[in-house]
Coordinates of C-alpha atoms in Angstrom, one line a residue:
Y172 CA 0.0 0.0 0.0
V173 CA 1.5 3.4 -1.1
A174 CA 0.1 5.2 2.0
H175 CA 1.8 2.7 4.4
A176 CA 5.1 3.1 2.6
H177 CA 4.8 6.9 3.1
E178 CA 3.9 6.7 6.8
L179 CA 7.1 4.8 7.5
N180 CA 9.1 7.0 5.2
N181 CA 9.9 4.0 3.0
P182 CA 10.3 4.2 -0.8
V183 CA 7.3 2.8 -2.8
P184 CA 8.5 -0.6 -4.0
K185 CA 8.7 -1.2 -7.8
A186 CA 8.5 -5.0 -7.4
P187 CA 7.2 -7.3 -4.6
F188 CA 9.5 -7.7 -1.6
W189 CA 8.8 -10.3 1.1
F190 CA 10.0 -12.0 4.2
I191 CA 9.1 -15.3 5.9
K192 CA 7.3 -15.9 9.2
P193 CA 7.7 -19.4 10.7
A194 CA 4.7 -21.6 11.5
S195 CA 5.3 -21.0 15.2
S196 CA 4.2 -17.4 14.7
I197 CA 0.6 -18.4 13.8
I198 CA -2.1 -18.2 16.4
G199 CA -5.9 -18.3 16.1
S200 CA -8.5 -15.7 17.0
G201 CA -8.8 -15.3 20.7
A202 CA -5.3 -16.6 21.5
P203 CA -3.0 -14.0 23.3
H204 CA -0.4 -12.2 21.3
Q205 CA 2.8 -12.0 23.3
L206 CA 5.0 -8.9 22.7
A207 CA 8.4 -9.6 21.1
P208 CA 11.1 -10.7 23.6
G209 CA 12.5 -7.5 25.2
A210 CA 9.9 -5.2 23.6
T211 CA 7.5 -2.9 25.5
D212 CA 5.1 -2.7 22.5
T213 CA 4.5 -4.1 19.1
H214 CA 2.8 -2.6 16.0
H215 CA -0.3 -4.0 14.4
E216 CA -0.3 -4.4 10.6
L217 CA -3.7 -5.6 9.2
E218 CA -3.5 -7.8 6.1
L219 CA -5.5 -10.0 3.8
G220 CA -4.2 -13.5 4.0
V221 CA -4.2 -15.8 1.0
V222 CA -4.4 -19.5 1.8
I223 CA -2.8 -21.7 -0.9
G224 CA -5.1 -24.5 -2.0
R225 CA -2.8 -26.2 -4.6
R226 CA 0.9 -26.5 -5.0
A227 CA 2.4 -23.5 -6.8
T228 CA 5.8 -23.4 -8.5
R229 CA 6.7 -20.6 -10.9
V230 CA 3.1 -19.9 -11.7
K231 CA 2.1 -17.0 -14.0
A232 CA -0.2 -14.2 -12.8
A233 CA -2.8 -15.3 -15.3
D234 CA -2.9 -18.8 -13.7
A235 CA -2.3 -17.9 -10.1
M236 CA -5.8 -17.7 -8.8
A237 CA -6.3 -21.4 -9.5
H238 CA -3.9 -22.1 -6.7
V239 CA -5.8 -20.1 -4.1
G240 CA -7.8 -22.1 -1.6
G241 CA -9.3 -19.3 0.5
Y242 CA -8.7 -16.0 2.3
C243 CA -8.4 -14.9 5.9
L244 CA -7.6 -11.9 8.0
A245 CA -4.1 -11.7 9.5
L246 CA -2.0 -9.5 11.6
D247 CA 1.7 -9.0 10.8
M248 CA 2.7 -8.0 14.3
T249 CA 6.0 -6.1 14.2
D250 CA 8.7 -5.2 16.7
R251 CA 9.2 -1.8 15.0
G252 CA 12.2 -0.8 17.0
A253 CA 14.0 -4.0 16.1
Q254 CA 12.9 -3.7 12.5
D255 CA 14.2 -0.1 12.2
A256 CA 17.5 -1.2 13.8
A257 CA 17.8 -4.1 11.4
K258 CA 17.1 -1.9 8.4
K259 CA 19.7 0.6 9.4
A260 CA 22.3 -2.2 9.8
G261 CA 21.3 -3.9 6.5
K262 CA 20.3 -7.0 8.4
P263 CA 17.3 -9.4 8.0
W264 CA 14.0 -8.7 9.7
A265 CA 13.4 -12.2 10.9
A266 CA 13.5 -11.5 14.7
A267 CA 11.4 -8.3 14.3
K268 CA 8.7 -10.1 12.4
G269 CA 8.7 -13.8 13.2
W270 CA 8.7 -14.4 16.9
D271 CA 6.1 -16.8 18.5
T272 CA 2.5 -15.5 18.3
S273 CA 3.4 -12.7 15.8
C274 CA 0.9 -13.8 13.2
P275 CA -2.7 -14.0 14.5
V276 CA -5.2 -15.2 11.9
S277 CA -8.9 -15.6 11.5
E278 CA -10.9 -18.4 10.2
M279 CA -10.7 -19.0 6.4
V280 CA -13.4 -18.4 3.8
P281 CA -13.1 -20.5 0.6
A282 CA -12.0 -18.8 -2.5
A283 CA -15.3 -19.6 -4.2
A284 CA -17.0 -17.3 -1.7
V285 CA -14.9 -14.3 -2.6
A286 CA -16.0 -12.8 -5.9
D287 CA -13.1 -10.3 -6.1
P288 CA -10.2 -10.2 -3.6
S289 CA -9.2 -6.8 -4.9
S290 CA -12.4 -5.1 -3.6
L291 CA -12.5 -6.1 0.1
D292 CA -12.7 -3.5 2.9
M293 CA -10.8 -4.3 6.1
W294 CA -10.8 -2.5 9.4
L295 CA -8.9 -2.8 12.7
R296 CA -9.7 -1.3 16.1
V297 CA -8.0 -1.3 19.5
N298 CA -9.9 -1.5 22.8
G299 CA -13.3 -0.9 21.0
E300 CA -12.5 2.6 19.8
A301 CA -15.2 4.1 17.7
A302 CA -12.9 5.0 14.8
P303 CA -10.8 2.3 13.2
R304 CA -7.0 2.7 13.5
Q305 CA -6.7 0.9 10.2
S306 CA -9.3 0.9 7.4
G307 CA -8.7 0.3 3.7
S308 CA -9.6 -1.5 0.6
T309 CA -7.5 -4.3 -0.9
G310 CA -8.0 -2.4 -4.2
L311 CA -5.3 -0.1 -2.9
M312 CA -2.6 -2.8 -2.8
I313 CA 0.4 -1.9 -4.9
F314 CA 0.6 -5.5 -6.2
G315 CA -2.5 -7.6 -6.5
V316 CA -2.8 -11.3 -5.4
P317 CA -2.0 -12.7 -8.9
A318 CA 1.2 -10.6 -9.1
L319 CA 2.3 -11.5 -5.6
L320 CA 1.8 -15.3 -6.2
E321 CA 3.8 -15.1 -9.4
A322 CA 6.7 -13.3 -7.7
V323 CA 6.8 -15.5 -4.6
S324 CA 6.3 -18.8 -6.4
R325 CA 9.2 -18.0 -8.8
V326 CA 11.5 -18.2 -5.8
H327 CA 9.7 -20.5 -3.3
T328 CA 7.4 -23.4 -4.0
L329 CA 4.1 -22.7 -2.2
E330 CA 2.4 -25.8 -0.7
E331 CA -1.2 -26.4 0.1
G332 CA -2.0 -24.7 3.4
D333 CA 0.8 -22.1 3.1
L334 CA -0.3 -18.5 4.0
L335 CA 0.7 -15.4 2.0
L336 CA 0.1 -12.0 3.6
T337 CA -0.4 -9.2 1.1
G338 CA 0.6 -5.9 2.8
T339 CA -1.1 -3.4 5.1
P340 CA -3.0 -0.2 4.7
E341 CA -1.9 3.0 6.6
G342 CA -2.6 3.5 10.3
V343 CA -0.2 1.0 11.8
G344 CA 0.7 1.7 15.4
P345 CA 1.7 0.3 18.8
V346 CA -0.2 -1.9 21.2
G347 CA 0.8 -3.0 24.7
P348 CA -0.2 -5.4 27.4
G349 CA -3.9 -5.3 28.2
D350 CA -4.9 -4.0 24.8
V351 CA -7.4 -5.9 22.7
I352 CA -7.2 -5.8 18.9
T353 CA -10.3 -6.5 16.8
A354 CA -10.4 -6.6 13.0
G355 CA -12.8 -7.6 10.3
I356 CA -13.9 -7.9 6.7
D357 CA -17.6 -7.5 7.2
S358 CA -18.6 -8.5 3.7
L359 CA -17.1 -11.9 4.2
G360 CA -18.2 -12.3 7.9
L361 CA -14.5 -12.5 8.9
S362 CA -13.5 -11.3 12.3
L363 CA -10.4 -11.5 14.5
T364 CA -9.9 -10.8 18.2
V365 CA -6.4 -10.6 19.7
P366 CA -5.6 -9.8 23.4
V367 CA -2.1 -8.5 23.9
V368 CA 0.0 -9.7 26.8
A369 CA 3.6 -9.0 27.9
A370 CA 6.5 -11.0 26.6
P371 CA 7.3 -14.1 28.7
S372 CA 10.2 -13.5 31.1

């Protein structure tokens, strides 16, 4: 999303760029999100998740949607301080993005129930605030789902059940222990609730 790149003073990418979160980062709705080890807050990043339904290796964008099994809501929880330090040092972001519980996800809806993944409105609130902290349409993504699948599957084989996150709209920000994140795609009946707790000692 262009606006998210601007809010972090990042250049707008000319091609897809990605990183990997391990399976141990995934938790379901209602499970507590633990802050990153040593962190006092983490930032929420609301994203559409694409669930792979069929093995994808070097697929073309025109054929990519045949490999999608469904969609979900996901949070790419980020240790912003650690990410900023890694960026300045030219180091990978793995520790800032992939610690345990850093990828809360909702239930999945099958691809057949989603007429157009590029026209979904997502929202995120913290502690029941009236105004969403994040709100945006997937139509504002810089690269759509087919282009992302083509780029990623050119490098990594995607297996059934793999989850591809697609970027976040503007409005990312910090949460701390005791906060509760809620998010949704109302048109699909998808919702996500994430209580935030301190990092384990």
